[in-house]
mmCIF file of C-alpha atoms and ligand atoms in Angstrom:
data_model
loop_
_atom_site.group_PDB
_atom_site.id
_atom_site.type_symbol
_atom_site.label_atom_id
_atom_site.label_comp_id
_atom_site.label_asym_id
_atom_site.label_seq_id
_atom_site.Cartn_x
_atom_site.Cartn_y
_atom_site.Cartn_z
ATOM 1 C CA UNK Z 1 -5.241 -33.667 6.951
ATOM 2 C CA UNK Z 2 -5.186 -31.968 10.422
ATOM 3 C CA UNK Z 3 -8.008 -30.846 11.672
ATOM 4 C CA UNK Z 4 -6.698 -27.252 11.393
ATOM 5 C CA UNK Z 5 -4.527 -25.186 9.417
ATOM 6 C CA UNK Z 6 -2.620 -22.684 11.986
ATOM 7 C CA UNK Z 7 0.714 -23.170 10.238
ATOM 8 C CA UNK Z 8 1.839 -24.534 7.117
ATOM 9 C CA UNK Z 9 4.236 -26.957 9.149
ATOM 10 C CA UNK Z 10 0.851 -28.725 9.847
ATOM 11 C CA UNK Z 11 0.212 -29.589 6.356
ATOM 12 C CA UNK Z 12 1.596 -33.063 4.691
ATOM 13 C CA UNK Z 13 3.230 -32.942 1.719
ATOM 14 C CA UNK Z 14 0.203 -34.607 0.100
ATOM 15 C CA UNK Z 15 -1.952 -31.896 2.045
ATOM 16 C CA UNK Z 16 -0.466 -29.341 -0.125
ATOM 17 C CA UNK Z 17 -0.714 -31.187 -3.528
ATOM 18 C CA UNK Z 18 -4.422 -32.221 -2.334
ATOM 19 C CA UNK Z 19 -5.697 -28.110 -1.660
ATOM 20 C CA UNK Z 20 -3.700 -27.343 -4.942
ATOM 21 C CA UNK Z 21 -5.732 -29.858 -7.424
ATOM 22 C CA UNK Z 22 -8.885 -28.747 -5.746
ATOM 23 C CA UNK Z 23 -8.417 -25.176 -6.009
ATOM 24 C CA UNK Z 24 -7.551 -25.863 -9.910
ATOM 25 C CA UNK Z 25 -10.342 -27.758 -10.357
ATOM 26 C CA UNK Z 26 -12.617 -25.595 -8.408
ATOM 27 C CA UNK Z 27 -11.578 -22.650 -10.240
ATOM 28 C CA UNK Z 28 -12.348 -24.930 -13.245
ATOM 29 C CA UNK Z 29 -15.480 -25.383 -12.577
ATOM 30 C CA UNK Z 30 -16.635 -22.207 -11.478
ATOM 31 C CA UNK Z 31 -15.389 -20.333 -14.310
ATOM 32 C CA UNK Z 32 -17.311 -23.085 -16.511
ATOM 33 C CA UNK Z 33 -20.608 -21.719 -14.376
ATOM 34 C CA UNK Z 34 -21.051 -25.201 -12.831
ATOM 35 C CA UNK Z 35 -22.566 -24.418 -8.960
ATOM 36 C CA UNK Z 36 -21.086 -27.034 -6.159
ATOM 37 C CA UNK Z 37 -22.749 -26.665 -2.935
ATOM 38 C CA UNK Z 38 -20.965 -28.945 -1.190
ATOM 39 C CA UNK Z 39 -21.186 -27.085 2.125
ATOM 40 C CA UNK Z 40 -24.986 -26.481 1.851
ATOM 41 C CA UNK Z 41 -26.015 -26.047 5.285
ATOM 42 C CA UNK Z 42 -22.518 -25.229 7.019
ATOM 43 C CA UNK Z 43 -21.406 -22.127 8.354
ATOM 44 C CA UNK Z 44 -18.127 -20.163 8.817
ATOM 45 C CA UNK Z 45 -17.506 -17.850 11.258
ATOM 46 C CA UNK Z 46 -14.529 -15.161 10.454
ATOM 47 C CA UNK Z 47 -13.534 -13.680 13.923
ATOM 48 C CA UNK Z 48 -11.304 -10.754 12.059
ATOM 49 C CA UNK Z 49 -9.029 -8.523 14.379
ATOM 50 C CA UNK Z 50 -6.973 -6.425 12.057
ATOM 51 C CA UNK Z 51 -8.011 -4.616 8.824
ATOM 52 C CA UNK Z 52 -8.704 -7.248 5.371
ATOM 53 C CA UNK Z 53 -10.037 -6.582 2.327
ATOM 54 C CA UNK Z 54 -8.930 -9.810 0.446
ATOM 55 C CA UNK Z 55 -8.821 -12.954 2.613
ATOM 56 C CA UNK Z 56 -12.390 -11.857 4.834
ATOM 57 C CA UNK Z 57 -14.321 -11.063 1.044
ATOM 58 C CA UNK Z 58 -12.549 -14.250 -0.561
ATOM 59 C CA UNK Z 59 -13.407 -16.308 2.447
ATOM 60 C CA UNK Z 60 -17.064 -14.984 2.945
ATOM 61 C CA UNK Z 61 -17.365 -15.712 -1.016
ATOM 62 C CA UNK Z 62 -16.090 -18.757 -0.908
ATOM 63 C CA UNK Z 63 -18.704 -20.064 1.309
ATOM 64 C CA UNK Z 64 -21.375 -18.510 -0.157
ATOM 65 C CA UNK Z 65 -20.585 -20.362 -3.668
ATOM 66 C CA UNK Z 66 -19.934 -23.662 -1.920
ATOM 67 C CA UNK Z 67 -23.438 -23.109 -0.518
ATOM 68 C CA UNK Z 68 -22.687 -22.144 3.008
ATOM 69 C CA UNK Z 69 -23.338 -19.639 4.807
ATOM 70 C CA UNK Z 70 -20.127 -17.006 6.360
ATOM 71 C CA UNK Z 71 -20.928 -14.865 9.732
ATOM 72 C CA UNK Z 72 -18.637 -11.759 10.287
ATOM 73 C CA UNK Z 73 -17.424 -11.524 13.484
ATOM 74 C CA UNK Z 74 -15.958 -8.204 14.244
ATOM 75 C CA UNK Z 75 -13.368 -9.016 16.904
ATOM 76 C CA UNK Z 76 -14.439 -5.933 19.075
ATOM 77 C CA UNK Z 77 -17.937 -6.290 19.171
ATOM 78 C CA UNK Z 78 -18.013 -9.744 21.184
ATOM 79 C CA UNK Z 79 -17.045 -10.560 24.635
ATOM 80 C CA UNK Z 80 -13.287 -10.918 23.372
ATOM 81 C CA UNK Z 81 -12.638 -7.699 23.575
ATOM 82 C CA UNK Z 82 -14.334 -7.482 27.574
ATOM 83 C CA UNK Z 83 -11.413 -9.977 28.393
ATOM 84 C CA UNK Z 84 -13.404 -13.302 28.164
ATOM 85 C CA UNK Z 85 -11.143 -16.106 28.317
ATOM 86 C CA UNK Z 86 -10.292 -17.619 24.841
ATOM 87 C CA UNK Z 87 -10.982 -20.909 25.991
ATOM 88 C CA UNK Z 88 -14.365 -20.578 26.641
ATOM 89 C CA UNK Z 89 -15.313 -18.329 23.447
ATOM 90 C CA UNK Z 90 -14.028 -21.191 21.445
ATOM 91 C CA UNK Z 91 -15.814 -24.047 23.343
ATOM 92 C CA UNK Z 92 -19.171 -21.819 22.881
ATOM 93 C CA UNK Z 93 -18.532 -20.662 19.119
ATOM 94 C CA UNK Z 94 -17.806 -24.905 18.225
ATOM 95 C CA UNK Z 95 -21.182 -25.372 19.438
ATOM 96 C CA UNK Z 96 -22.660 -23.301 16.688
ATOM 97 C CA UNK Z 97 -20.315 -23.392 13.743
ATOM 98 C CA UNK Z 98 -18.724 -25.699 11.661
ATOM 99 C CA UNK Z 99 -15.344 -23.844 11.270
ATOM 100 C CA UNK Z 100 -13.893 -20.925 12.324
ATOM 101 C CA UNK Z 101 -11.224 -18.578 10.280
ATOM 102 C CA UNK Z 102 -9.248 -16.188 12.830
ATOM 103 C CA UNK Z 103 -7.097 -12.834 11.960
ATOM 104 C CA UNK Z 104 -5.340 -11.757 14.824
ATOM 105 C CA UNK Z 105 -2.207 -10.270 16.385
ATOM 106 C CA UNK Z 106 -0.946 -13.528 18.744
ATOM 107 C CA UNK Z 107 -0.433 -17.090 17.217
ATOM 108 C CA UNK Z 108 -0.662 -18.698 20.851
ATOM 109 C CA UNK Z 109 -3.968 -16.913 21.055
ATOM 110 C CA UNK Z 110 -4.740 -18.434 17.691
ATOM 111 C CA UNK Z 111 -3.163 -21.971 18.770
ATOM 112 C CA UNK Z 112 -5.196 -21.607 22.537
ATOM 113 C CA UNK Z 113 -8.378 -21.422 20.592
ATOM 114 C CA UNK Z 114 -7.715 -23.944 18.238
ATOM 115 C CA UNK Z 115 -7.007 -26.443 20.814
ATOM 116 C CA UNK Z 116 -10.778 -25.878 22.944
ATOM 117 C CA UNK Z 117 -12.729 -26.700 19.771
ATOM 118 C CA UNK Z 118 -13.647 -29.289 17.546
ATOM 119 C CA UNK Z 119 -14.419 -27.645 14.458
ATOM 120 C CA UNK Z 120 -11.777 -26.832 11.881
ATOM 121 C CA UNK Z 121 -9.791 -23.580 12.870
ATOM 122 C CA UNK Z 122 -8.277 -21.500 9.703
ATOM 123 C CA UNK Z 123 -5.498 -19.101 10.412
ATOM 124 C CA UNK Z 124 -6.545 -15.865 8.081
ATOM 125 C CA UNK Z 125 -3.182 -14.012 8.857
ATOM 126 C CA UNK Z 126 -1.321 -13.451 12.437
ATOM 127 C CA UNK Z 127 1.922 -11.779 13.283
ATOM 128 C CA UNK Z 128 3.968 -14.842 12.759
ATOM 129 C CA UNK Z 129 1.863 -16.989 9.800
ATOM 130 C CA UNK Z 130 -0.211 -16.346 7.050
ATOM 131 C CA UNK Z 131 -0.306 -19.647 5.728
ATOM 132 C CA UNK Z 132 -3.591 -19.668 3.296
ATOM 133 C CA UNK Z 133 -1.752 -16.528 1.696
ATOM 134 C CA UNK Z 134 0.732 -19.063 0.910
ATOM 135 C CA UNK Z 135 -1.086 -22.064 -0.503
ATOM 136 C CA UNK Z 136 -2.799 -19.511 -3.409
ATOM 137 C CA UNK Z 137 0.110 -18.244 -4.088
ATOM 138 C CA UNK Z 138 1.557 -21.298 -4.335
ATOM 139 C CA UNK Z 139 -1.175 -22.344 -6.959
ATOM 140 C CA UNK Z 140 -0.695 -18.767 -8.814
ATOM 141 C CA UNK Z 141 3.299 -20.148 -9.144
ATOM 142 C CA UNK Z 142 1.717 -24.264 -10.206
ATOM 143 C CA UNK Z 143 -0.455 -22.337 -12.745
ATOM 144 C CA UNK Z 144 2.427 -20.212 -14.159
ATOM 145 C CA UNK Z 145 5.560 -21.921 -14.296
ATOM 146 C CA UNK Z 146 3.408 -25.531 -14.320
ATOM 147 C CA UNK Z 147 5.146 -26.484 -11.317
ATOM 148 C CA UNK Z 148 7.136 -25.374 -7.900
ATOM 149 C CA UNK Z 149 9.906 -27.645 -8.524
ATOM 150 C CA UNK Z 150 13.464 -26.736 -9.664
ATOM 151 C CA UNK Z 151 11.798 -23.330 -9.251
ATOM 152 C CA UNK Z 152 14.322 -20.282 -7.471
ATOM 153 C CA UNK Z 153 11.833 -18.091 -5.674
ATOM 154 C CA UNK Z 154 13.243 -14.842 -3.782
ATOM 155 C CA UNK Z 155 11.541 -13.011 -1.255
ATOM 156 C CA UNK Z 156 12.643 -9.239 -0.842
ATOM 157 C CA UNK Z 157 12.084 -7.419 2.590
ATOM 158 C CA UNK Z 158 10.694 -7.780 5.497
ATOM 159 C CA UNK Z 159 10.921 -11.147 7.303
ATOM 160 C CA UNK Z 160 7.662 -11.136 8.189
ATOM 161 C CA UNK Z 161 4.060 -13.393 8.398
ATOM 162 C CA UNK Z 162 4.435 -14.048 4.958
ATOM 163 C CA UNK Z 163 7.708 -14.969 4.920
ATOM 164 C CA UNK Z 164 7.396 -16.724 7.794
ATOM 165 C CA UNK Z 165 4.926 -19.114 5.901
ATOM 166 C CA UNK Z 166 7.065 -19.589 2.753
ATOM 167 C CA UNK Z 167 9.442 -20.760 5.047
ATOM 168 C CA UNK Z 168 7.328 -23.155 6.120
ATOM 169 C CA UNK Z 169 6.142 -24.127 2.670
ATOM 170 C CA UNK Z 170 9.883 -24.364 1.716
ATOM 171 C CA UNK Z 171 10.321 -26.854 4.495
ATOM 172 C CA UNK Z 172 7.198 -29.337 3.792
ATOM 173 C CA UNK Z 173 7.736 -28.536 -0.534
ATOM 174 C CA UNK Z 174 11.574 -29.178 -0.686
ATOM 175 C CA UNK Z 175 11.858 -25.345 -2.129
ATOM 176 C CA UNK Z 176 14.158 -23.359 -3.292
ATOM 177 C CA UNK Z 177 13.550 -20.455 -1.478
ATOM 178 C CA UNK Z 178 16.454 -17.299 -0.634
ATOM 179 C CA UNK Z 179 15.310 -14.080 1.509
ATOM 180 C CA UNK Z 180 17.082 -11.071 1.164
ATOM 181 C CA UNK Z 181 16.073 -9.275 4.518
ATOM 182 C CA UNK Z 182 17.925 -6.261 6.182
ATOM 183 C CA UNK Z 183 20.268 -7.964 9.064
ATOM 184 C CA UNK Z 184 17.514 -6.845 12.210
ATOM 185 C CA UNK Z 185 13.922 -7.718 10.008
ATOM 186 C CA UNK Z 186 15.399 -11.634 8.847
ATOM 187 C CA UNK Z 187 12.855 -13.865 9.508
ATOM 188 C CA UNK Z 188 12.222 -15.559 12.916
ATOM 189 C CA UNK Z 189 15.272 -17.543 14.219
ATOM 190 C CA UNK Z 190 12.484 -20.394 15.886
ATOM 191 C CA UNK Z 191 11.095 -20.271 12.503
ATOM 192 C CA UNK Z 192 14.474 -20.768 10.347
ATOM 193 C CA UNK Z 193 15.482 -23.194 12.896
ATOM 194 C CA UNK Z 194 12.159 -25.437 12.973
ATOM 195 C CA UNK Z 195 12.033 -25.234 9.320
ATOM 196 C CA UNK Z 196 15.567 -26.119 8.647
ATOM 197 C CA UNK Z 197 15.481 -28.954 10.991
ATOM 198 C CA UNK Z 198 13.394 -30.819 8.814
ATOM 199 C CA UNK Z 199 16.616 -31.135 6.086
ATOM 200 C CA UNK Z 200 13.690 -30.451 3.518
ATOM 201 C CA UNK Z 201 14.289 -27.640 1.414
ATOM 202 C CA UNK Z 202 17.071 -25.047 -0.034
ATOM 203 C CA UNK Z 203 16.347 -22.529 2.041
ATOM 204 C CA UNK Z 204 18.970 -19.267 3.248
ATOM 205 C CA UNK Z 205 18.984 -15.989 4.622
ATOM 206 C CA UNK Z 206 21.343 -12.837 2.555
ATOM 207 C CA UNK Z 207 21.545 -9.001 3.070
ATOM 208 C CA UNK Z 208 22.090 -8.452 -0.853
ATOM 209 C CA UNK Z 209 18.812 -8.558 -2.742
ATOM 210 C CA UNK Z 210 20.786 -7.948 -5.930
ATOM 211 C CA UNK Z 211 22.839 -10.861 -5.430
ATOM 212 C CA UNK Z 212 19.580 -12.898 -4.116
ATOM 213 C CA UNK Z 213 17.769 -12.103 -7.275
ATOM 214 C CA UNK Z 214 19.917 -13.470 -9.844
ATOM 215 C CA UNK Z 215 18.212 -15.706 -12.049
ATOM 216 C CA UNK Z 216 15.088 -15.545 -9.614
ATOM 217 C CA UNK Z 217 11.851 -16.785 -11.479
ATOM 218 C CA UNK Z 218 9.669 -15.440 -8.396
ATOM 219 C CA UNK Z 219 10.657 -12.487 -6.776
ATOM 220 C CA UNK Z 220 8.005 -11.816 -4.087
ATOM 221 C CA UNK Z 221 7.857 -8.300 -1.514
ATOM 222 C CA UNK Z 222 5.305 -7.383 0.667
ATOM 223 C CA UNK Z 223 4.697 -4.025 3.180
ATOM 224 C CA UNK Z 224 7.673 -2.819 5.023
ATOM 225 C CA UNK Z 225 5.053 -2.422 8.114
ATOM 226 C CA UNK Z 226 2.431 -4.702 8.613
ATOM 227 C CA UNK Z 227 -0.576 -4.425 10.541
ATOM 228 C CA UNK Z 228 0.575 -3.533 13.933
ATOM 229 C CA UNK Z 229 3.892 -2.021 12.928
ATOM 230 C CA UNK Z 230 2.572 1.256 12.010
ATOM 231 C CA UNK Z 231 4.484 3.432 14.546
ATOM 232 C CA UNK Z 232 7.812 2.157 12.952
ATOM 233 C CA UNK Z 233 7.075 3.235 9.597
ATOM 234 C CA UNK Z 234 9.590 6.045 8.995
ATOM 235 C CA UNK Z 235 12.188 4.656 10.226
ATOM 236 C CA UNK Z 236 11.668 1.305 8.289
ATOM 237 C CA UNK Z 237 11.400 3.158 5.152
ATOM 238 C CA UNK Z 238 15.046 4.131 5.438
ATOM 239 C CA UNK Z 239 15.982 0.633 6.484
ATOM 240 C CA UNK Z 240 14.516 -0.993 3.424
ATOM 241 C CA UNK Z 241 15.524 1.461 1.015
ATOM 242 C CA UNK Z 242 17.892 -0.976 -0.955
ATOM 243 C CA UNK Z 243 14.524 -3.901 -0.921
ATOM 244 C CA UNK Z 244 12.604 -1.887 -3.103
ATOM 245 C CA UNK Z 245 11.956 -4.298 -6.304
ATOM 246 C CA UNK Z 246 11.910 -2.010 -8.877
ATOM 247 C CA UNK Z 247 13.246 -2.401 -12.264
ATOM 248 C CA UNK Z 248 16.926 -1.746 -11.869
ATOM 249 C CA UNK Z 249 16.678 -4.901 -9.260
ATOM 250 C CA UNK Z 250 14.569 -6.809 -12.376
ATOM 251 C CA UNK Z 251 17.142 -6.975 -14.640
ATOM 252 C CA UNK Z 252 19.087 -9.629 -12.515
ATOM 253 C CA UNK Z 253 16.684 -11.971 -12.349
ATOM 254 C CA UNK Z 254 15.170 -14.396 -15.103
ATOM 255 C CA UNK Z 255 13.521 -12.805 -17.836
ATOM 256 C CA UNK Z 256 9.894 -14.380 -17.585
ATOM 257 C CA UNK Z 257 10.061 -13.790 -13.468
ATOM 258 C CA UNK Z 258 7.264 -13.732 -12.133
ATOM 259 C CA UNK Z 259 6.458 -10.770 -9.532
ATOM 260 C CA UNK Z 260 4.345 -11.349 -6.485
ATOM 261 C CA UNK Z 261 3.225 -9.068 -3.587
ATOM 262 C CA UNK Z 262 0.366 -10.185 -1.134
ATOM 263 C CA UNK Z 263 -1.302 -6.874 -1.396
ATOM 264 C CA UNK Z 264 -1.962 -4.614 -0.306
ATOM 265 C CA UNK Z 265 0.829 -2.649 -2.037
ATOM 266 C CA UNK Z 266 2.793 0.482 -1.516
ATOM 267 C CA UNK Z 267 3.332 1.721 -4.510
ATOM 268 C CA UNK Z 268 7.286 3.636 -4.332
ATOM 269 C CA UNK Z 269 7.629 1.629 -1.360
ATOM 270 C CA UNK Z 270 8.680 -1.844 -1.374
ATOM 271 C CA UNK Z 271 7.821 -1.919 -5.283
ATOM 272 C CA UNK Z 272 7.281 0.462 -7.957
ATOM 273 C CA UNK Z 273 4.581 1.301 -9.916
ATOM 274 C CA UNK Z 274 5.758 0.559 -13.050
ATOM 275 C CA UNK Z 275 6.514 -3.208 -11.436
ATOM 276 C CA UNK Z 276 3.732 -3.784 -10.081
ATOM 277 C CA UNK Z 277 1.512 -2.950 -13.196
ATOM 278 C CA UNK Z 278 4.080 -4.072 -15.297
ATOM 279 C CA UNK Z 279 4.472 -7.072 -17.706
ATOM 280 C CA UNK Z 280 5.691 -9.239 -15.263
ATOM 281 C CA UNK Z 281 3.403 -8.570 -12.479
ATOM 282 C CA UNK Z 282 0.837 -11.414 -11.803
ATOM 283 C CA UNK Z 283 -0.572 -10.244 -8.759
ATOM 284 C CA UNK Z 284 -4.282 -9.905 -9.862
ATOM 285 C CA UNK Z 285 -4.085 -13.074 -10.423
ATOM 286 C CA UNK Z 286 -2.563 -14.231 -7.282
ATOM 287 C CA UNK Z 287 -5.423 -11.807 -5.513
ATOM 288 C CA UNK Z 288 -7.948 -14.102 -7.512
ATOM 289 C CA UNK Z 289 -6.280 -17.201 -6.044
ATOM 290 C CA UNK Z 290 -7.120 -16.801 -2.831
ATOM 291 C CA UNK Z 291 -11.290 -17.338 -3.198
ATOM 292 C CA UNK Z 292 -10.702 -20.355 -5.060
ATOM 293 C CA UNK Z 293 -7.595 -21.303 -2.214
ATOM 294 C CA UNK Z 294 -10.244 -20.541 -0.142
ATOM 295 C CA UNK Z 295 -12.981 -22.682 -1.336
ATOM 296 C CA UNK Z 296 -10.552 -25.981 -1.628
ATOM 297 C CA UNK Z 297 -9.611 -25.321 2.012
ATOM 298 C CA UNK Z 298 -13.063 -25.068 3.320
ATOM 299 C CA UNK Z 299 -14.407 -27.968 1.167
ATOM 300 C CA UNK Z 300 -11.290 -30.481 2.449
ATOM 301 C CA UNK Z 301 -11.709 -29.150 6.229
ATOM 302 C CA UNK Z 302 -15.403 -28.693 6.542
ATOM 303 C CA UNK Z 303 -16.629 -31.980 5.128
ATOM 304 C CA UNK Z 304 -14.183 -33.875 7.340
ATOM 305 C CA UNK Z 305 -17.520 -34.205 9.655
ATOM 306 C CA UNK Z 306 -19.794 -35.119 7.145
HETATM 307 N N1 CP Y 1 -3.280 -10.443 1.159
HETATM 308 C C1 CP Y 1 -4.153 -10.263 2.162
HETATM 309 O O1 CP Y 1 -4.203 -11.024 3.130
HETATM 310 O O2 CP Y 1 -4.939 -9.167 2.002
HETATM 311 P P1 CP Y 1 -5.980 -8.617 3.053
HETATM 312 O O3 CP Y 1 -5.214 -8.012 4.203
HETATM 313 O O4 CP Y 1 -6.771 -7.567 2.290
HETATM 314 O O5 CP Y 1 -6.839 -9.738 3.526
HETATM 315 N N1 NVA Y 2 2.599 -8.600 6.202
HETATM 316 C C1 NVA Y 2 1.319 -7.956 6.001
HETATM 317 C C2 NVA Y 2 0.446 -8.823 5.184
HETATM 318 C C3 NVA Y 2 -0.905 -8.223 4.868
HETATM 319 C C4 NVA Y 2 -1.757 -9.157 4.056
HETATM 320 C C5 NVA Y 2 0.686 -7.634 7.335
HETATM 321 O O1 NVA Y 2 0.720 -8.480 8.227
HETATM 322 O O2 NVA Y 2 0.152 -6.536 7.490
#
């Protein structure tokens, strides 16, 4: 495994199926009440520039239960924010930390910072990736359907950070993966084009989410703004009218689909609330994913020094 995980294009095949038997078995374990303190004397530092409730509290609990110890580092409060280059925050923080997971707005900010330290450096969401999103969700689908292969798995909406990384995933997983986007929010065309240049995966682009759902045993949706798109709000809500999964859209796809959304939700937005607290909704479950997600990624990247 690479040192870091900044994009899911950095992950081997055998990366992937590594995290996801560790999570399982970590999740295992803990719900058995057996304590591993593998990272017993470590710490993680979480330098988080946009809003989380999920991936900071999973990741600061994660540590905690592997023994370790998680410092919050509120983005604002540190020389960052006073302009101080990235390179040399990230040569100082690797001096006192053993690995560092980042939420911000820029991916070469993420990638600059990644590249002046030594220490393991954990993308926690960005505007273009949110890989570690990705891997637990991945495990939620392993854990459900008892595998990701042969598997037709339909993301409605935006082409966003999420997207972005099951496109990724798709390209490293040999997916089947079809987005139905509105024609200006498809995904990335760098992203598309480095993903489908790898000949791994099923992977396309449509307008038509009814069409795209068809037999779909994941239908996944997230916000029709993320963080940093709030001024466009109204006028994506119009856009992305047609993208709401809701249960008219349900009825095209497989029976037992399973229905995913990163959280957090709009509820009469991109999904409905009967959908999302309906029978096939598993996203509790998927939200639970990510501390044990979490704790497999730390334990794999933070012991690499031991
Ligand atoms: N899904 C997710 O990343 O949630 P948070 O923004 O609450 O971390
Ligand atoms: N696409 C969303 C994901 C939030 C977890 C955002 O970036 O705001």
């Amino acid at each position: 495994m690479e040192k870091d995980i900044l994009t899911l294009m950095d992950l081997a095949r055998e990366d992937f199926e590594v995290l996801f038997e560790r999570a399982i078995e970590l999740k295992k374990r803990y719900k058995k009440g057996i304590a591993d303190r593998p990272l017993a004397g470590k710490t993680l530092g979480l330098i988080f520039d946009k809003a989380s409730t999920r991936t900071r509290i999973s990741f600061e609990a994660a540590m905690v239960q592997l023994g370790g110890t998680p410092i919050f580092i509120s983005a604002k409060d540190t020389q960052i924010a006073r302009n101080e280059p990235v390179r040399d925050t990230a040569r100082v923080l690797s001096r006192y930390l053993d690995g560092l997971a980042i939420r911000t707005y820029s991916q070469d900010w993420l990638e600059e910072f990644a590249e002046f330290t030594d220490i393991p450096v954990i993308n926690a969401l960005t505007d273009l990736f949110h890989p570690c999103q990705v891997l637990s969700d991945i495990m939620t689908v392993i854990e459900i359907k008892g595998d990701y292969k042969d598997i037709r798995i339909v993301w409605v909406g935006d082409g966003n950070n999420v997207a972005h990384s099951w496109i990724n995933a798709a390209a490293v997983l040999d997916l089947n993966l079809v987005l139905a986007c509105p024609d200006p929010y498809s995904p990335r065309k760098e992203v598309m084009k480095k993903a489908l240049e790898t000949g791994v995966g099923k992977i396309s682009v449509t307008s038509n989410p009814v069409e795209a759902v068809k037999d779909a045993d994941v239908i996944y949706t997230d916000v029709w703004a993320s963080m940093g798109q709030e001024s466009e709000q109204v006028k994506r809500e119009r856009v992305f009218e047609a993208f709401q999964v809701n249960q008219a859209l349900l009825k095209h796809a497989a029976k037992d689909v399973m229905v995913m959304h990163c959280l957090p939700a709009h509820r009469g937005e991109e999904i409905t609330e009967n959908v999302l607290e309906g029978p096939n909704s598993v996203v509790w479950d998927q939200a639970e994913n990510k501390l044990h997600m979490h704790k497999a990624i730390l334990d794999v990247l933070l012991k690499r020094n031991i």
